[in-house]
Coordinates of C-alpha atoms and ligand atoms in Angstrom, one line a residue:
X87 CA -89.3 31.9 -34.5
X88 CA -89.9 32.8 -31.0
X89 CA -92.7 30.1 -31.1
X90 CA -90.4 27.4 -32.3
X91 CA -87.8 28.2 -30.0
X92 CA -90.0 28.1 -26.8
X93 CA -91.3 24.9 -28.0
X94 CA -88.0 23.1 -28.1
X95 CA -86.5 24.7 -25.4
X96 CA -87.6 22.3 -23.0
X97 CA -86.3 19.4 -25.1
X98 CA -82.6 20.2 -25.3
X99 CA -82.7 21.9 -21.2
X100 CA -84.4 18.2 -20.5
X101 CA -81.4 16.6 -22.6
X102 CA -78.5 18.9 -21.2
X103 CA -79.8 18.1 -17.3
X104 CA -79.8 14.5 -18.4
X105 CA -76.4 14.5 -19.5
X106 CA -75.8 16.6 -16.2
X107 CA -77.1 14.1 -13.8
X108 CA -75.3 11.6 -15.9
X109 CA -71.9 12.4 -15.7
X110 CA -72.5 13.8 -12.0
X111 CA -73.3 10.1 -11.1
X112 CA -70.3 8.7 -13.0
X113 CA -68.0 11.4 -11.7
X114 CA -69.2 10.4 -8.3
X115 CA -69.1 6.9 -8.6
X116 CA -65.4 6.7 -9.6
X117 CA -64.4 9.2 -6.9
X118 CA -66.3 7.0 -4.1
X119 CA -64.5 3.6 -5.5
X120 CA -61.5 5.7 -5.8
X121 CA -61.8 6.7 -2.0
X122 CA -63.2 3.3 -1.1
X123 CA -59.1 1.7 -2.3
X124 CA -57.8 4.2 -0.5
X125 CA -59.9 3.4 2.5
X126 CA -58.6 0.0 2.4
X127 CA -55.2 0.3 1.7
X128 CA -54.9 2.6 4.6
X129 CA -56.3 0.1 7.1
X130 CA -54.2 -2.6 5.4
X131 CA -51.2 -1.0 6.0
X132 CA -52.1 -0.5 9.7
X133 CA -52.8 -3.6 10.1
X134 CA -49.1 -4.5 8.7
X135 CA -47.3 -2.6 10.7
X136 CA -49.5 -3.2 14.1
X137 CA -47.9 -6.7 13.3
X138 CA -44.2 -5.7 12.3
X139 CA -44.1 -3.9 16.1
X140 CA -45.8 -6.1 18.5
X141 CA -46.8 -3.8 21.6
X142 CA -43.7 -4.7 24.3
X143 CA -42.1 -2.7 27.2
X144 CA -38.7 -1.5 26.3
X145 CA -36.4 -1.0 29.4
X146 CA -33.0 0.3 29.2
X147 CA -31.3 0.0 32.3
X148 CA -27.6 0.9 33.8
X149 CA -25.6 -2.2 34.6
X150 CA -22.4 -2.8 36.9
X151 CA -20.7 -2.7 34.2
X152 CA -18.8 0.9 33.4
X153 CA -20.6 1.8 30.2
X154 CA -22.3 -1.2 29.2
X155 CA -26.8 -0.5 29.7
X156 CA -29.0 -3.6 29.0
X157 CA -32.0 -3.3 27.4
X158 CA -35.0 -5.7 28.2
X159 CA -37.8 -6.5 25.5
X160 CA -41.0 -8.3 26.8
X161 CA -43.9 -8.8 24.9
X162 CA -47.5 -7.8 26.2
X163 CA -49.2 -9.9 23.8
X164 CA -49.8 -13.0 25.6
X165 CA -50.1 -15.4 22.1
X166 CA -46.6 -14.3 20.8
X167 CA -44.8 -13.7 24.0
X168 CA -41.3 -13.4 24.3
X169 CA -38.0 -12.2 26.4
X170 CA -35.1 -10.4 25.3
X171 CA -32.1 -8.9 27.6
X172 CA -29.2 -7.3 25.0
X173 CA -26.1 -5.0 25.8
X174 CA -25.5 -1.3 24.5
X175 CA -22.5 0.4 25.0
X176 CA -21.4 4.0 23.9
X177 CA -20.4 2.5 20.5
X178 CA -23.0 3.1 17.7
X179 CA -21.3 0.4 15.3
X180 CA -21.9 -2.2 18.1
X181 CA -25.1 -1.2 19.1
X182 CA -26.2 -1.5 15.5
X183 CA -24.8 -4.7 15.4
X184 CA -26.2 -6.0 18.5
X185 CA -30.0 -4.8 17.4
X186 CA -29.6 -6.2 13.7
X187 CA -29.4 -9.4 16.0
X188 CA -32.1 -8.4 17.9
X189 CA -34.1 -7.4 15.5
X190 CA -33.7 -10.5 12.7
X191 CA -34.4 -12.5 15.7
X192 CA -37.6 -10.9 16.7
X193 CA -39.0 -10.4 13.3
X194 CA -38.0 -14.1 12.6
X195 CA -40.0 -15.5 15.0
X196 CA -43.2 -13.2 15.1
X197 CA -43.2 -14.0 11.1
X198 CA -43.5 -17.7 11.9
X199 CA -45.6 -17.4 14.7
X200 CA -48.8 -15.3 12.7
X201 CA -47.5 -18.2 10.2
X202 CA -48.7 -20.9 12.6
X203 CA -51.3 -18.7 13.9
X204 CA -52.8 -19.0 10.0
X205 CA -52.8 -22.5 10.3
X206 CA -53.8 -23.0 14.0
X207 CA -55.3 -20.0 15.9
X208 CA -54.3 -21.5 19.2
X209 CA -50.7 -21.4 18.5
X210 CA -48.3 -21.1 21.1
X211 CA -44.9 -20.0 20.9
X212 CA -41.8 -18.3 22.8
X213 CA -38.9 -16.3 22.4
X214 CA -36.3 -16.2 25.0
X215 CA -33.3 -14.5 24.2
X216 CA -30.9 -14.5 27.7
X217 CA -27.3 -12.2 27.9
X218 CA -24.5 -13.2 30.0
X219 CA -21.6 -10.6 30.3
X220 CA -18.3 -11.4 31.1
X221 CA -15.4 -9.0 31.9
X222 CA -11.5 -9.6 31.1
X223 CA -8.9 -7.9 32.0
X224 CA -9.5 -4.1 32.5
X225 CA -11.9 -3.6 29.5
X226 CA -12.7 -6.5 27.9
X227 CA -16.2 -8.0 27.7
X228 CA -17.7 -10.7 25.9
X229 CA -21.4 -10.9 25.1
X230 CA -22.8 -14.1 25.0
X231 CA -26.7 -14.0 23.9
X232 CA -28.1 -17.4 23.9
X233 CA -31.5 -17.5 22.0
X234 CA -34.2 -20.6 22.8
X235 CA -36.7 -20.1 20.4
X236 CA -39.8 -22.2 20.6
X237 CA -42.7 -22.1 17.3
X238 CA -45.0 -25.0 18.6
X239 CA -44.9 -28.4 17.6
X240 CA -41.3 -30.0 17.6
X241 CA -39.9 -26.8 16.7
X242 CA -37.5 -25.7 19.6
X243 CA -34.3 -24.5 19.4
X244 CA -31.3 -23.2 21.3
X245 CA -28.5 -20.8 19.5
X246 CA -25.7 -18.7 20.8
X247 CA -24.5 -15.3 19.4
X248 CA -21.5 -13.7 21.0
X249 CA -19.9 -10.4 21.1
X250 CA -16.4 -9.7 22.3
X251 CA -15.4 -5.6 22.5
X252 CA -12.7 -3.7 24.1
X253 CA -15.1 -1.0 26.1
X254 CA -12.7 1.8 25.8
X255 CA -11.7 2.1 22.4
X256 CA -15.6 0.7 21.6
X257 CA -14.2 -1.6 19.4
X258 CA -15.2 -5.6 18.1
X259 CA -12.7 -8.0 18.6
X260 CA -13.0 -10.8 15.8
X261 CA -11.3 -14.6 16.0
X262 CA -9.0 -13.7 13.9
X263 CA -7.5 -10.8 15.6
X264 CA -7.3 -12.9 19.0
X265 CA -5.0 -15.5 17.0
X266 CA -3.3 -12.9 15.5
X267 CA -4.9 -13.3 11.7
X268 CA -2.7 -16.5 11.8
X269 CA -3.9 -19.4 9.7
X270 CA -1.8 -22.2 11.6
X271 CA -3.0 -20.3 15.1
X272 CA -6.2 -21.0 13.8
X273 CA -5.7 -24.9 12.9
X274 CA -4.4 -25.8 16.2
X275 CA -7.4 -24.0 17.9
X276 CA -9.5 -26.1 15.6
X277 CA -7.6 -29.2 16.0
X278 CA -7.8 -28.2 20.5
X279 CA -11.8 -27.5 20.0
X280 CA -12.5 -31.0 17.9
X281 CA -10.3 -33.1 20.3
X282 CA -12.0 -31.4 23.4
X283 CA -15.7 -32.1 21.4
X284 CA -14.2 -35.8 20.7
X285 CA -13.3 -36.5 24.2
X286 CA -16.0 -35.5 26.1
X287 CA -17.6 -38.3 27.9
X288 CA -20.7 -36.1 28.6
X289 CA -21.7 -35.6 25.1
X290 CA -19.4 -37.9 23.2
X291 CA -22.2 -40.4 22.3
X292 CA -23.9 -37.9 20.7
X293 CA -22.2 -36.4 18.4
X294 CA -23.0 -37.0 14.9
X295 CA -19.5 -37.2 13.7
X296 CA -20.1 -35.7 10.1
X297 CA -21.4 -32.2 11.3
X298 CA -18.8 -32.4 13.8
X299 CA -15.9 -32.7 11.8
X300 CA -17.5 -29.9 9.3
X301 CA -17.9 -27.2 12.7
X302 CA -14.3 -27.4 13.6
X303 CA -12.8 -27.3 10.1
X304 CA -10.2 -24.4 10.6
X305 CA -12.4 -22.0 9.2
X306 CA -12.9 -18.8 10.5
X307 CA -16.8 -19.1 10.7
X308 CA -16.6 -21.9 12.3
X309 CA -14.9 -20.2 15.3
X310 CA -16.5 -16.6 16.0
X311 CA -18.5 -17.9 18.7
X312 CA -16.5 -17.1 21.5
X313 CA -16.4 -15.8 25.0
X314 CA -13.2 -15.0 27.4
X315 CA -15.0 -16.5 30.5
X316 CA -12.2 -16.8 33.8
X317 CA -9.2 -18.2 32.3
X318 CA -10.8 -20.3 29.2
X319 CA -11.7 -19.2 26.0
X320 CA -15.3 -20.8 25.3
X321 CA -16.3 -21.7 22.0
X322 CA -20.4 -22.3 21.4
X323 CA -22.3 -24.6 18.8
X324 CA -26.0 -25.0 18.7
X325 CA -28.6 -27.2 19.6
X326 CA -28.5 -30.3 16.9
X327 CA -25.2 -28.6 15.1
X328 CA -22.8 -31.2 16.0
X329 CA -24.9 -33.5 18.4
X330 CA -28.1 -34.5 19.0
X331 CA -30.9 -33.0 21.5
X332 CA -29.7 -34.9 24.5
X333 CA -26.3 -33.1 24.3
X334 CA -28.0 -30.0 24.5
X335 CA -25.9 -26.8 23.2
X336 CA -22.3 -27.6 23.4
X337 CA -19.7 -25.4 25.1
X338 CA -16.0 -26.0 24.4
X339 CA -13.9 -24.4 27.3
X340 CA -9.6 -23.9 26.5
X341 CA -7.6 -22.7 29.2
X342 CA -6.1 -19.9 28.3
X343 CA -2.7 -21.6 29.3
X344 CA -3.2 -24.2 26.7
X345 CA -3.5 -21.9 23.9
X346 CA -1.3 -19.0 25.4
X347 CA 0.8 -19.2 22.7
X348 CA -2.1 -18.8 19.8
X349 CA -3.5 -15.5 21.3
X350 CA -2.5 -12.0 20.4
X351 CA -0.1 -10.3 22.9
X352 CA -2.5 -8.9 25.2
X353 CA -5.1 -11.3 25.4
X354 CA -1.9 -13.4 27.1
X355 CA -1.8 -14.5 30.3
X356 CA 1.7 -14.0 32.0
X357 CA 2.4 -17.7 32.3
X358 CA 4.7 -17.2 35.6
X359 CA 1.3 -16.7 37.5
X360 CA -0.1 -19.8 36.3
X361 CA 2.8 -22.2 37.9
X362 CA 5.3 -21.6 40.6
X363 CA 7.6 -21.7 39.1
X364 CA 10.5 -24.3 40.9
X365 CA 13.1 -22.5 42.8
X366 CA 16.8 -23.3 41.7
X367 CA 18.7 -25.7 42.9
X368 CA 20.9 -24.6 46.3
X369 CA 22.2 -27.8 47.8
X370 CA 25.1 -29.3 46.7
X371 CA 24.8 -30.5 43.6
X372 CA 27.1 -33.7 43.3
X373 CA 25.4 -35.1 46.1
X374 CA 23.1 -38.3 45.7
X375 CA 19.5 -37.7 46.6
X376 CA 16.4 -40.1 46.0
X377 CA 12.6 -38.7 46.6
X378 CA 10.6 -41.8 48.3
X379 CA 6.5 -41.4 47.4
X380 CA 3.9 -43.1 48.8
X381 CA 0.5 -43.4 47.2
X382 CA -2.9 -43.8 47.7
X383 CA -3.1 -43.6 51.3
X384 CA -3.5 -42.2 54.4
X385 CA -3.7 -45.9 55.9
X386 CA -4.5 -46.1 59.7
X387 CA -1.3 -48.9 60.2
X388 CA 0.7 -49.0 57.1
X389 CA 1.3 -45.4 57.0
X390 CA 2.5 -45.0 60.9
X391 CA 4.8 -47.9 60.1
X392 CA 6.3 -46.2 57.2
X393 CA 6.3 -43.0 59.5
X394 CA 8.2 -44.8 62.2
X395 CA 10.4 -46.3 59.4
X396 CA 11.5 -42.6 57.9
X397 CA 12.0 -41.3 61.3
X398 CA 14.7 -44.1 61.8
X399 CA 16.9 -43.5 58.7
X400 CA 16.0 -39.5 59.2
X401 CA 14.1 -39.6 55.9
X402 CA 11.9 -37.1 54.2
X403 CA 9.8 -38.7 51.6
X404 CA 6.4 -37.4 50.1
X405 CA 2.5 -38.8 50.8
X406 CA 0.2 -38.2 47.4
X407 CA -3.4 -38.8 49.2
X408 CA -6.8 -39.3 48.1
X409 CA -9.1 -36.8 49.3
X410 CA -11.5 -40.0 50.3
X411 CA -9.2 -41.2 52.5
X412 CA -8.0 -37.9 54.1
X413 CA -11.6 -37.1 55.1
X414 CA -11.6 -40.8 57.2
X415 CA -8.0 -40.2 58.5
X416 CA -7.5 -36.6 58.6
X417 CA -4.9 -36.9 61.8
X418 CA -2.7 -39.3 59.7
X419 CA -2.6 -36.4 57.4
X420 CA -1.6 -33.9 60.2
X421 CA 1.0 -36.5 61.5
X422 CA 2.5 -37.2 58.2
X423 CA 2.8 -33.1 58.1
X424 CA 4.4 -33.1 61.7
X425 CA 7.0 -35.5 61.1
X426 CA 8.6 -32.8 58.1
X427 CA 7.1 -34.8 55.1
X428 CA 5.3 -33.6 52.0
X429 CA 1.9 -33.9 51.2
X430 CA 0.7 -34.3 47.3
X431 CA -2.7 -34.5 46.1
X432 CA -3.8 -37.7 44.3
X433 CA -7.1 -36.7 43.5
X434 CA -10.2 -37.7 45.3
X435 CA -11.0 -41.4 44.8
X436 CA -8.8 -42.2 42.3
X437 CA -10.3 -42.2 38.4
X438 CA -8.6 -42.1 35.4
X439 CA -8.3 -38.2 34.9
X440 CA -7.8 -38.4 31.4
X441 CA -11.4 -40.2 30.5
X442 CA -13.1 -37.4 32.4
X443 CA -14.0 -33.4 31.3
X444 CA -12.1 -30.8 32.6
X445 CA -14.9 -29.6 35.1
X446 CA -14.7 -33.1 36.4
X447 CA -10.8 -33.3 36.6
X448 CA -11.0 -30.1 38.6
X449 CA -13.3 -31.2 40.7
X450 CA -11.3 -34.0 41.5
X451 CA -8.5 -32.1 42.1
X452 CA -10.3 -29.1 44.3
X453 CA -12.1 -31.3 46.3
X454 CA -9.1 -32.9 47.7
X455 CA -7.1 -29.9 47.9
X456 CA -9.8 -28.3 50.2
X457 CA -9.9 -31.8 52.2
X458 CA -5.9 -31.8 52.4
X459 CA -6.1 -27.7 53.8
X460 CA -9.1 -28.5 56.0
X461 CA -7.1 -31.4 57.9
X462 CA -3.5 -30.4 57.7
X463 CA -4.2 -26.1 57.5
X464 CA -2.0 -25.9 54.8
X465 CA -2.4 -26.7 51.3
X466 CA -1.0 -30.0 49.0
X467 CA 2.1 -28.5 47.3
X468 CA 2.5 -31.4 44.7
X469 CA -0.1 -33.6 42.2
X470 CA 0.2 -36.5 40.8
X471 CA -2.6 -38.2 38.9
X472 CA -4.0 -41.6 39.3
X473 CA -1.5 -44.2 36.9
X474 CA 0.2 -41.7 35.9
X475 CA -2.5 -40.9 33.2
X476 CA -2.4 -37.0 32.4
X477 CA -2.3 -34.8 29.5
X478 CA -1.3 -31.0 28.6
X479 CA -4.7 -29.7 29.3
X480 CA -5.0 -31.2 32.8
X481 CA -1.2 -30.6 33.3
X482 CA -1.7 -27.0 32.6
X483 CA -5.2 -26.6 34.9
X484 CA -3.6 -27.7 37.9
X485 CA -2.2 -24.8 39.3
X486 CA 0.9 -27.3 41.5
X487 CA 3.8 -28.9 39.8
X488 CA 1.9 -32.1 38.8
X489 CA 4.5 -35.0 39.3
X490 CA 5.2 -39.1 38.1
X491 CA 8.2 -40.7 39.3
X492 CA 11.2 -42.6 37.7
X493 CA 10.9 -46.2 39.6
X494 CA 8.0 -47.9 39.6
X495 CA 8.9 -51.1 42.4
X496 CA 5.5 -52.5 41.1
X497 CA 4.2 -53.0 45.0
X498 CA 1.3 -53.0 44.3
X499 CA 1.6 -56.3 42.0
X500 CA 4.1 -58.3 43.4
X501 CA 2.6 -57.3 47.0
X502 CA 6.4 -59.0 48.4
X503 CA 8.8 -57.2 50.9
X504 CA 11.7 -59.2 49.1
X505 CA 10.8 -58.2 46.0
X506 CA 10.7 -54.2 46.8
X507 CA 14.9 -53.3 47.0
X508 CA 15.8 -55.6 44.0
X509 CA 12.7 -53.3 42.3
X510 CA 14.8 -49.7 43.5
X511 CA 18.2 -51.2 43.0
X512 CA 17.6 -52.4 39.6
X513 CA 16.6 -49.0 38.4
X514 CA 18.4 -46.8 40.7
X515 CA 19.7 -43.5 39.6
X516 CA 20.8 -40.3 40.7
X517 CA 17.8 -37.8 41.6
X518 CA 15.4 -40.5 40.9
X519 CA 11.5 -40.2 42.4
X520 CA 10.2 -43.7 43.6
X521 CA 6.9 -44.6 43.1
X522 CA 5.4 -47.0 46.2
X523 CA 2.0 -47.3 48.0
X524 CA 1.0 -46.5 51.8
X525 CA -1.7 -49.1 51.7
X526 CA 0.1 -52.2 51.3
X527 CA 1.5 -54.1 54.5
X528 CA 4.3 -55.7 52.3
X529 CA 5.6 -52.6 51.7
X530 CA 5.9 -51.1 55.2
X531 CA 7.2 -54.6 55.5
X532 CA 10.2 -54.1 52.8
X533 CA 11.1 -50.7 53.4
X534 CA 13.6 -50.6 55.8
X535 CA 16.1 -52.9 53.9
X536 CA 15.6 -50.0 50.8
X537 CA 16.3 -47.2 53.3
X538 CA 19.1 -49.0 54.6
X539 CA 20.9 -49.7 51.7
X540 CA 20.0 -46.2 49.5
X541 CA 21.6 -44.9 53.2
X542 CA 24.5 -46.9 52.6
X543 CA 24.9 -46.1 48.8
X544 CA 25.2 -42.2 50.0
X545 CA 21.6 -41.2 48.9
X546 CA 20.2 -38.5 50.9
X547 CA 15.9 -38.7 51.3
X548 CA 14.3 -35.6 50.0
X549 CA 10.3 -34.8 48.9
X550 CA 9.6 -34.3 45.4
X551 CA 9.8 -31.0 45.7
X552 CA 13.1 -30.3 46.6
X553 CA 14.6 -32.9 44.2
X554 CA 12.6 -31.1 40.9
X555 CA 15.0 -28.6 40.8
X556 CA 17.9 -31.6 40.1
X557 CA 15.5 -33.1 37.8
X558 CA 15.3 -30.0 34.9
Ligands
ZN698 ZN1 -2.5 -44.1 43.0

């Protein structure tokens, strides 16, 4: 017995370390592969989020704003570099807001940049994304974050996002609750924002009239890209929304007086500040009185005739210069003012106010009015525009009483000194405003038979701006 278990003792101990060494190895084999996965899921993952947050410098900075820090974002990785300035106030639910924004943005663009980078390892891209803050009133600000996004090739593109808060209360202020959630508010703001769009000379070639008319459907959407900037309300479209590249991003700018009426109670302006408004009549009011105008001018002769004329019949009458022509004759000007007469603005060299954009309009009209002040030391106190050719918008951007005239004695046609009284007599009428023209030698010529007979017809000669009163 002993014999036979010695002798296969070895056997089954040679067997059982077998099996041993067997399983050891497959044990062994399986935890290693099991550890290897691990491994490289662990690195992978890494990787992944080394990618989702690109190494950048994060300042947060105080502004001069009460409240309001900005943060900048730069990139330090030179192939995906990009820019970002944003606002954060006090108020989480903005703040949230703001970075959703940010980061959508962000992750947009550093997604389809390793994209490009897959396909071209030389790759360039940018991400810009700029803030512009603008304060209303005591505690309003609007936001306006204009993105420029740039993924190599053709691909570039220019976006705005706004935000509009009330810094006390921390609060968003939508479209709708600036028109007062009122649906017609809202199709007359759209109906303002397409015509503006429509008549803009800068960018009205481009428009592609389809997308246009789609963006300023009166649709909520379409509108919540907005910004309180001075006295406008500014409404934003992208790059290639409604135009092509040339018109670059277009910017709608209402004045707030235009659309006074549409806005929510205190978003108002008070409209008394916008206008003086004309004082009331104190003379007596069943006498005859006539307002002579002269256009165009100052005129080294004809105007010192007319002068001379005025002074005869103790006439006051009123002078609507160009600002082109007061920067020649600027002692005319000064003359016209010392002999009791009023001066009017007439814009600077005479365009057709309505074919031009507002910026343009009041550049007309500043420019002059600064000319006027800088010859005369005092300031124009009247406007009329060039053929009479106006509209609401430029009638409510002017801040003076912008004025036509009643009478039109067509001197500047007929160019006749007989034909200039039959013009005024023909149409005459109590409180009436005569339209003539400083520059033309046939009307220096005529005038003194008109003064002679209004004088005789029991018209006293007032400036437009003490007959406006009569004229309401
Ligand atoms: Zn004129």
């Amino acid at each position: 017995m002993q014999e036979r278990r010695k002798k296969r003792g070895p056997i089954i101990d040679f067997l059982l370390l077998g099996l041993i060494v067997t399983l050891t190895t497959v044990i062994l084999v399986i935890i290693l592969s099991k550890d290897e996965f691990k491994f490289q899921k662990i690195s992978a993952s890494k990787e992944e989020s080394k990618t989702e947050s690109v190494n950048s410098n994060l300042s947060t900075e105080s502004s001069a704003f009460p409240g309001i820090r900005i943060v900048t974002d730069v990139s330090n990785d030179k192939r995906t570099p990009f820019a970002i300035h944003y606002p954060q106030t006090d108020n989480k639910v903005f703040n949230d807001a703001v970075l959703q924004y940010i980061s959508d943005s962000k992750e947009n663009y550093l997604a389809s940049m390793k994209k490009n980078k897959d396909k071209d390892k030389e790759a360039m891209g940018e991400l810009n994304i700029s803030l512009e803050t603008f304060p209303y009133r005591e505690h309003y600000y609007s936001f306006v974050l204009t993105k420029m996004e740039y993924l190599g090739g053709a691909n570039h593109e220019v976006s705005t996002k706004t935000f509009f808060i009330n810094n006390e209360t921390g609060e968003q202020i939508t479209i709708q609750t600036l028109l007062q959630n009122d649906e017609n508010n809202l199709s007359t703001l759209a109906a303002n924002v397409r015509k503006d769009l429509q008549k803009n000379l800068q960018i009205k070639d481009e428009l592609f009239t389809d997308e246009l008319l789609k963006a300023t459907e009166p649709k909520w959407s379409n509108f919540n890209r907005f910004a309180i900037v001075d006295d406008s309300l500014q409404f934003y479209f992208n790059e290639y929304e409604i135009a092509s590249g040339a018109a670059g991003a277009p910017i709608v700018k209402l004045p707030l007086s235009l659309i006074n009426p549409l806005l929510a109670s205190e978003f108002q302006i008070a409209m008394e500040n916008v206008k003086p408004t004309n004082p009331p009549p104190t003379g007596d009011p069943n006498k005859k009185r006539i307002a002579l105008t002269f256009d165009d001018g100052p005129h080294p002769k004809v105007t010192e005739q007319i002068l001379n004329i005025l002074d005869k019949y103790h006439a006051k009458a009123t002078f609507f210069m160009l600002g082109s022509r007061v920067q020649y004759y600027p002692d005319i000007a000064r003359d016209v003012l010392a002999r009791g007469h009023e001066i009017g603005n007439h814009s600077w060299n005479h365009p057709v106010l309505t074919k031009l954009t507002q910026e343009q309009v009041m550049k007309e009209y500043n420019t002059t009015a600064n000319e006027i002040e800088k010859a005369i030391n005092h300031g124009a106190t009247v406007f009329r525009p060039p053929y009479g050719a106006t509209n609401d918008t430029i009638n409510a951007e002017i801040p003076i009483p912008v004025v036509l005239w009643s009478i039109d004695t067509l001197d500047w046609k007929h160019r006749n000194a007989q034909q200039l009284l039959p013009h005024v007599k023909n149409n005459l009428h109590n409180n009436a405003i005569v339209l003539m023209h400083d520059i033309h030698q046939s009307t220096a010529d005529g005038l003194d038979a008109v003064l002679a007979y209004l004088q005789e017809q029991g018209y006293e000669f007032v400036t437009v701006s003490e007959i406006l009163p009569y004229r309401q």
